[in-house]
């Protein structure tokens, strides 16, 4: 019996040991499975992370490209605006030049017309003076003829009667009245001519003064415009030089920083 009991106990112990071994094996297998699962999870995570990183990089690249495109578009727009402004300025300058040329032409034409008018007035004055001289000569000739007629009438009337002498006296009185009337008319004519001459001289002086003033104003305006243009050109040159210097300095500083980093 004792032997049987011992054998049973041994059997029990063996069974127990086998069970334990099996349980241990199962545990080991389960642990290995869990480890494999965890590894697979980690691999999946890594893959997902890599994908996410790639997506982020792509997004960043896209953003950068978009930014670059936007910058390029902005630069193009700026250039277009600048070109439009330049074209407008050029058009305005051309229009100003055309207007100035037209004004100069008009003023030149006005001066020529005024000179022609002055020449015509001078010619008219000369003609009037010649006519006045001719009228004065005719008046003198008429006076001499009247004097001769008077002398002849007196000589013939000496041999005639007293009635004829009275008639001649009346004729002489009428002739003297005519001479006085003609003298007054000539004085009036001379006065009128003098007044006309004075007026024309004044007009000429005024016109000459106006021309001189206009010429002076034109010269001053042209000088001022030239000075302004020169100043603007100098300012633009200075600004361009300053910008170029700044750009060069910035480039040199960037190059030095990159070298230091390397």
mmCIF file of C-alpha atoms in Angstrom:
data_model
loop_
_atom_site.group_PDB
_atom_site.id
_atom_site.type_symbol
_atom_site.label_atom_id
_atom_site.label_comp_id
_atom_site.label_asym_id
_atom_site.label_seq_id
_atom_site.Cartn_x
_atom_site.Cartn_y
_atom_site.Cartn_z
ATOM 1 C CA UNK A 1 0.000 0.000 0.000
ATOM 2 C CA UNK A 2 2.756 2.306 0.889
ATOM 3 C CA UNK A 3 4.311 1.736 -2.467
ATOM 4 C CA UNK A 4 1.082 2.411 -4.201
ATOM 5 C CA UNK A 5 0.637 5.558 -2.241
ATOM 6 C CA UNK A 6 4.097 6.645 -3.117
ATOM 7 C CA UNK A 7 3.473 5.918 -6.754
ATOM 8 C CA UNK A 8 0.282 7.904 -6.677
ATOM 9 C CA UNK A 9 2.031 10.757 -5.016
ATOM 10 C CA UNK A 10 4.721 10.632 -7.631
ATOM 11 C CA UNK A 11 2.097 10.595 -10.334
ATOM 12 C CA UNK A 12 0.388 13.550 -8.719
ATOM 13 C CA UNK A 13 3.590 15.430 -8.428
ATOM 14 C CA UNK A 14 4.414 14.699 -12.066
ATOM 15 C CA UNK A 15 1.005 15.861 -13.129
ATOM 16 C CA UNK A 16 1.358 18.958 -11.110
ATOM 17 C CA UNK A 17 4.790 19.640 -12.496
ATOM 18 C CA UNK A 18 3.547 19.039 -16.023
ATOM 19 C CA UNK A 19 0.630 21.364 -15.401
ATOM 20 C CA UNK A 20 2.954 23.946 -14.060
ATOM 21 C CA UNK A 21 5.187 23.610 -17.061
ATOM 22 C CA UNK A 22 2.266 23.878 -19.375
ATOM 23 C CA UNK A 23 0.965 26.901 -17.576
ATOM 24 C CA UNK A 24 4.406 28.459 -17.729
ATOM 25 C CA UNK A 25 4.669 27.693 -21.413
ATOM 26 C CA UNK A 26 1.274 29.231 -21.976
ATOM 27 C CA UNK A 27 2.304 32.315 -20.067
ATOM 28 C CA UNK A 28 5.517 32.570 -22.048
ATOM 29 C CA UNK A 29 3.587 32.235 -25.262
ATOM 30 C CA UNK A 30 1.076 34.801 -24.177
ATOM 31 C CA UNK A 31 3.857 37.153 -23.186
ATOM 32 C CA UNK A 32 5.535 36.628 -26.561
ATOM 33 C CA UNK A 33 2.251 37.279 -28.312
ATOM 34 C CA UNK A 34 1.761 40.447 -26.343
ATOM 35 C CA UNK A 35 5.267 41.540 -27.154
ATOM 36 C CA UNK A 36 4.683 40.884 -30.822
ATOM 37 C CA UNK A 37 1.441 42.816 -30.662
ATOM 38 C CA UNK A 38 3.210 45.700 -28.973
ATOM 39 C CA UNK A 39 5.923 45.591 -31.619
ATOM 40 C CA UNK A 40 3.353 45.654 -34.340
ATOM 41 C CA UNK A 41 1.606 48.564 -32.627
ATOM 42 C CA UNK A 42 4.890 50.417 -32.369
ATOM 43 C CA UNK A 43 5.592 49.751 -36.042
ATOM 44 C CA UNK A 44 2.157 51.040 -36.938
ATOM 45 C CA UNK A 45 2.723 54.103 -34.790
ATOM 46 C CA UNK A 46 6.059 54.751 -36.416
ATOM 47 C CA UNK A 47 4.506 54.384 -39.839
ATOM 48 C CA UNK A 48 1.704 56.716 -38.903
ATOM 49 C CA UNK A 49 4.154 59.193 -37.449
ATOM 50 C CA UNK A 50 6.252 59.059 -40.601
ATOM 51 C CA UNK A 51 3.170 59.631 -42.699
ATOM 52 C CA UNK A 52 2.161 62.556 -40.526
ATOM 53 C CA UNK A 53 5.623 64.033 -40.783
ATOM 54 C CA UNK A 54 5.586 63.652 -44.533
ATOM 55 C CA UNK A 55 2.199 65.301 -44.706
ATOM 56 C CA UNK A 56 3.439 68.155 -42.544
ATOM 57 C CA UNK A 57 6.489 68.586 -44.735
ATOM 58 C CA UNK A 58 4.326 68.595 -47.809
ATOM 59 C CA UNK A 59 2.031 71.144 -46.261
ATOM 60 C CA UNK A 60 4.991 73.311 -45.304
ATOM 61 C CA UNK A 61 6.364 73.050 -48.814
ATOM 62 C CA UNK A 62 3.005 73.935 -50.230
ATOM 63 C CA UNK A 63 2.741 76.878 -47.868
ATOM 64 C CA UNK A 64 6.210 78.018 -48.840
ATOM 65 C CA UNK A 65 5.363 77.684 -52.498
ATOM 66 C CA UNK A 66 2.152 79.590 -51.942
ATOM 67 C CA UNK A 67 4.033 82.288 -50.066
ATOM 68 C CA UNK A 68 6.581 82.509 -52.843
ATOM 69 C CA UNK A 69 3.830 82.702 -55.413
ATOM 70 C CA UNK A 70 2.094 85.403 -53.398
ATOM 71 C CA UNK A 71 5.338 87.318 -53.096
ATOM 72 C CA UNK A 72 5.918 87.005 -56.813
ATOM 73 C CA UNK A 73 2.384 88.150 -57.505
ATOM 74 C CA UNK A 74 2.820 91.094 -55.166
ATOM 75 C CA UNK A 75 6.085 92.002 -56.852
ATOM 76 C CA UNK A 76 4.427 91.805 -60.241
ATOM 77 C CA UNK A 77 1.560 93.983 -59.048
ATOM 78 C CA UNK A 78 4.005 96.504 -57.638
ATOM 79 C CA UNK A 79 5.942 96.550 -60.878
ATOM 80 C CA UNK A 80 2.732 97.017 -62.837
ATOM 81 C CA UNK A 81 1.699 99.900 -60.594
ATOM 82 C CA UNK A 82 5.119 101.502 -60.921
ATOM 83 C CA UNK A 83 5.052 101.095 -64.681
ATOM 84 C CA UNK A 84 1.566 102.610 -64.817
ATOM 85 C CA UNK A 85 2.715 105.554 -62.731
ATOM 86 C CA UNK A 86 5.758 106.026 -64.949
ATOM 87 C CA UNK A 87 3.598 105.910 -68.070
ATOM 88 C CA UNK A 88 1.187 108.452 -66.584
ATOM 89 C CA UNK A 89 4.083 110.739 -65.688
ATOM 90 C CA UNK A 90 5.512 110.433 -69.197
ATOM 91 C CA UNK A 91 2.113 111.231 -70.716
ATOM 92 C CA UNK A 92 1.741 114.259 -68.469
ATOM 93 C CA UNK A 93 5.215 115.480 -69.359
ATOM 94 C CA UNK A 94 4.499 115.047 -73.058
ATOM 95 C CA UNK A 95 1.193 116.894 -72.725
ATOM 96 C CA UNK A 96 2.944 119.703 -70.824
ATOM 97 C CA UNK A 97 5.618 119.960 -73.498
ATOM 98 C CA UNK A 98 2.999 120.043 -76.255
ATOM 99 C CA UNK A 99 1.031 122.722 -74.392
ATOM 100 C CA UNK A 100 4.176 124.770 -73.857
ATOM 101 C CA UNK A 101 5.049 124.511 -77.533
ATOM 102 C CA UNK A 102 1.532 125.567 -78.500
ATOM 103 C CA UNK A 103 1.727 128.525 -76.103
ATOM 104 C CA UNK A 104 5.094 129.532 -77.520
ATOM 105 C CA UNK A 105 3.694 129.306 -81.049
ATOM 106 C CA UNK A 106 0.645 131.367 -80.122
ATOM 107 C CA UNK A 107 2.792 134.009 -78.438
ATOM 108 C CA UNK A 108 5.147 134.066 -81.407
ATOM 109 C CA UNK A 109 2.176 134.464 -83.773
ATOM 110 C CA UNK A 110 0.780 137.240 -81.586
ATOM 111 C CA UNK A 111 4.134 139.023 -81.658
ATOM 112 C CA UNK A 112 4.279 138.715 -85.440
ATOM 113 C CA UNK A 113 0.719 140.065 -85.739
ATOM 114 C CA UNK A 114 1.578 142.976 -83.467
ATOM 115 C CA UNK A 115 4.665 143.742 -85.513
ATOM 116 C CA UNK A 116 2.622 143.620 -88.703
ATOM 117 C CA UNK A 117 0.039 145.944 -87.147
ATOM 118 C CA UNK A 118 2.783 148.355 -86.106
ATOM 119 C CA UNK A 119 4.243 148.307 -89.600
ATOM 120 C CA UNK A 120 0.785 148.968 -91.075
ATOM 121 C CA UNK A 121 0.247 151.821 -88.627
ATOM 122 C CA UNK A 122 3.622 153.305 -89.511
ATOM 123 C CA UNK A 123 2.770 153.078 -93.200
ATOM 124 C CA UNK A 124 -0.589 154.749 -92.538
ATOM 125 C CA UNK A 125 1.149 157.520 -90.590
ATOM 126 C CA UNK A 126 3.608 158.079 -93.419
ATOM 127 C CA UNK A 127 0.743 158.226 -95.922
ATOM 128 C CA UNK A 128 -1.166 160.676 -93.734
ATOM 129 C CA UNK A 129 1.928 162.833 -93.325
ATOM 130 C CA UNK A 130 2.433 162.849 -97.102
ATOM 131 C CA UNK A 131 -1.223 163.768 -97.614
ATOM 132 C CA UNK A 132 -0.915 166.528 -95.008
ATOM 133 C CA UNK A 133 2.159 167.929 -96.745
ATOM 134 C CA UNK A 134 0.311 167.857 -100.090
ATOM 135 C CA UNK A 135 -2.697 169.664 -98.591
ATOM 136 C CA UNK A 136 -0.436 172.348 -97.082
ATOM 137 C CA UNK A 137 1.221 172.901 -100.504
ATOM 138 C CA UNK A 138 -2.167 173.197 -102.174
ATOM 139 C CA UNK A 139 -3.283 175.746 -99.562
ATOM 140 C CA UNK A 140 -0.220 177.857 -100.189
ATOM 141 C CA UNK A 141 -0.789 177.753 -103.966
ATOM 142 C CA UNK A 142 -4.413 178.817 -103.521
ATOM 143 C CA UNK A 143 -3.323 181.748 -101.323
ATOM 144 C CA UNK A 144 -0.845 182.992 -103.925
ATOM 145 C CA UNK A 145 -3.454 182.774 -106.716
ATOM 146 C CA UNK A 146 -5.937 184.746 -104.634
ATOM 147 C CA UNK A 147 -3.341 187.480 -103.975
ATOM 148 C CA UNK A 148 -2.596 187.809 -107.692
ATOM 149 C CA UNK A 149 -6.297 188.027 -108.501
ATOM 150 C CA UNK A 150 -6.749 190.764 -105.946
ATOM 151 C CA UNK A 151 -3.933 192.875 -107.434
ATOM 152 C CA UNK A 152 -5.293 192.575 -110.930
ATOM 153 C CA UNK A 153 -8.793 193.528 -109.833
ATOM 154 C CA UNK A 154 -7.505 196.611 -108.071
ATOM 155 C CA UNK A 155 -5.556 197.790 -111.167
ATOM 156 C CA UNK A 156 -8.549 197.283 -113.424
ATOM 157 C CA UNK A 157 -10.894 198.898 -110.924
ATOM 158 C CA UNK A 158 -8.870 202.113 -110.774
ATOM 159 C CA UNK A 159 -10.160 203.228 -114.166
ATOM 160 C CA UNK A 160 -13.777 202.235 -113.331
ATOM 161 C CA UNK A 161 -16.404 203.906 -111.133
ATOM 162 C CA UNK A 162 -17.000 203.950 -107.420
ATOM 163 C CA UNK A 163 -19.669 201.190 -107.589
ATOM 164 C CA UNK A 164 -17.214 198.666 -108.937
ATOM 165 C CA UNK A 165 -14.779 199.526 -106.105
ATOM 166 C CA UNK A 166 -17.473 198.837 -103.532
ATOM 167 C CA UNK A 167 -18.186 195.454 -105.180
ATOM 168 C CA UNK A 168 -14.500 194.563 -105.138
ATOM 169 C CA UNK A 169 -14.310 195.519 -101.456
ATOM 170 C CA UNK A 170 -17.140 193.115 -100.689
ATOM 171 C CA UNK A 171 -15.390 190.344 -102.695
ATOM 172 C CA UNK A 172 -12.153 190.887 -100.782
ATOM 173 C CA UNK A 173 -14.018 190.585 -97.440
ATOM 174 C CA UNK A 174 -15.500 187.237 -98.472
ATOM 175 C CA UNK A 175 -12.075 185.957 -99.548
ATOM 176 C CA UNK A 176 -10.513 186.945 -96.227
ATOM 177 C CA UNK A 177 -13.290 185.079 -94.347
ATOM 178 C CA UNK A 178 -12.592 181.959 -96.442
ATOM 179 C CA UNK A 179 -8.854 182.202 -95.612
ATOM 180 C CA UNK A 180 -9.589 182.403 -91.872
ATOM 181 C CA UNK A 181 -11.928 179.374 -92.099
ATOM 182 C CA UNK A 182 -9.307 177.351 -93.977
ATOM 183 C CA UNK A 183 -6.662 178.291 -91.371
ATOM 184 C CA UNK A 184 -8.826 176.990 -88.529
ATOM 185 C CA UNK A 185 -9.507 173.713 -90.342
ATOM 186 C CA UNK A 186 -5.786 173.195 -90.953
ATOM 187 C CA UNK A 187 -5.063 173.815 -87.262
ATOM 188 C CA UNK A 188 -7.714 171.303 -86.290
ATOM 189 C CA UNK A 189 -6.262 168.755 -88.707
ATOM 190 C CA UNK A 190 -2.775 169.284 -87.311
ATOM 191 C CA UNK A 191 -4.047 168.873 -83.773
ATOM 192 C CA UNK A 192 -5.826 165.672 -84.713
ATOM 193 C CA UNK A 193 -2.686 164.329 -86.400
ATOM 194 C CA UNK A 194 -0.586 165.193 -83.359
ATOM 195 C CA UNK A 195 -3.061 163.453 -81.080
ATOM 196 C CA UNK A 196 -3.075 160.370 -83.307
ATOM 197 C CA UNK A 197 0.696 160.280 -83.382
ATOM 198 C CA UNK A 198 0.880 160.579 -79.615
ATOM 199 C CA UNK A 199 -1.675 157.781 -79.169
ATOM 200 C CA UNK A 200 0.191 155.529 -81.572
ATOM 201 C CA UNK A 201 3.474 156.221 -79.861
ATOM 202 C CA UNK A 202 1.922 155.379 -76.497
ATOM 203 C CA UNK A 203 0.442 152.166 -77.916
ATOM 204 C CA UNK A 204 3.788 151.187 -79.348
ATOM 205 C CA UNK A 205 5.529 151.833 -76.047
ATOM 206 C CA UNK A 206 2.908 149.820 -74.178
ATOM 207 C CA UNK A 207 3.217 146.943 -76.612
ATOM 208 C CA UNK A 208 6.983 146.959 -76.372
ATOM 209 C CA UNK A 209 6.794 146.955 -72.591
ATOM 210 C CA UNK A 210 4.318 144.082 -72.668
ATOM 211 C CA UNK A 211 6.568 142.096 -74.986
ATOM 212 C CA UNK A 212 9.570 142.695 -72.777
ATOM 213 C CA UNK A 213 7.614 141.631 -69.717
ATOM 214 C CA UNK A 214 6.358 138.491 -71.449
ATOM 215 C CA UNK A 215 9.844 137.590 -72.607
ATOM 216 C CA UNK A 216 11.228 138.114 -69.118
ATOM 217 C CA UNK A 217 8.456 135.976 -67.616
ATOM 218 C CA UNK A 218 9.100 133.217 -70.131
ATOM 219 C CA UNK A 219 12.813 133.263 -69.411
ATOM 220 C CA UNK A 220 12.185 133.152 -65.671
ATOM 221 C CA UNK A 221 9.731 130.271 -66.031
ATOM 222 C CA UNK A 222 12.145 128.316 -68.212
ATOM 223 C CA UNK A 223 14.987 128.891 -65.757
ATOM 224 C CA UNK A 224 12.815 127.792 -62.849
ATOM 225 C CA UNK A 225 11.715 124.655 -64.708
ATOM 226 C CA UNK A 226 15.292 123.796 -65.591
ATOM 227 C CA UNK A 227 16.394 124.279 -61.997
ATOM 228 C CA UNK A 228 13.545 122.094 -60.711
ATOM 229 C CA UNK A 229 14.369 119.363 -63.206
ATOM 230 C CA UNK A 230 18.036 119.442 -62.253
ATOM 231 C CA UNK A 231 17.174 119.241 -58.537
ATOM 232 C CA UNK A 232 14.817 116.321 -59.125
ATOM 233 C CA UNK A 233 17.419 114.469 -61.141
ATOM 234 C CA UNK A 234 20.050 115.001 -58.444
ATOM 235 C CA UNK A 235 17.671 113.782 -55.734
ATOM 236 C CA UNK A 236 16.790 110.690 -57.742
ATOM 237 C CA UNK A 237 20.457 109.879 -58.327
ATOM 238 C CA UNK A 238 21.239 110.276 -54.638
ATOM 239 C CA UNK A 239 18.355 108.025 -53.646
ATOM 240 C CA UNK A 240 19.433 105.348 -56.120
ATOM 241 C CA UNK A 241 22.996 105.457 -54.832
ATOM 242 C CA UNK A 242 21.828 105.150 -51.238
ATOM 243 C CA UNK A 243 19.601 102.172 -52.085
ATOM 244 C CA UNK A 244 22.413 100.424 -53.893
ATOM 245 C CA UNK A 245 24.776 100.951 -50.976
ATOM 246 C CA UNK A 246 22.211 99.575 -48.510
ATOM 247 C CA UNK A 247 21.621 96.511 -50.652
ATOM 248 C CA UNK A 248 25.329 95.840 -50.926
ATOM 249 C CA UNK A 249 25.792 96.142 -47.171
ATOM 250 C CA UNK A 250 22.911 93.774 -46.496
ATOM 251 C CA UNK A 251 24.292 91.205 -48.932
ATOM 252 C CA UNK A 252 27.729 91.406 -47.377
ATOM 253 C CA UNK A 253 26.276 91.006 -43.876
ATOM 254 C CA UNK A 254 24.238 87.946 -44.930
ATOM 255 C CA UNK A 255 27.299 86.369 -46.561
ATOM 256 C CA UNK A 256 29.373 86.943 -43.418
ATOM 257 C CA UNK A 257 26.660 85.405 -41.187
ATOM 258 C CA UNK A 258 26.452 82.297 -43.346
ATOM 259 C CA UNK A 259 30.213 81.885 -43.228
ATOM 260 C CA UNK A 260 30.220 82.168 -39.444
ATOM 261 C CA UNK A 261 27.492 79.528 -39.154
ATOM 262 C CA UNK A 262 29.463 77.135 -41.340
#
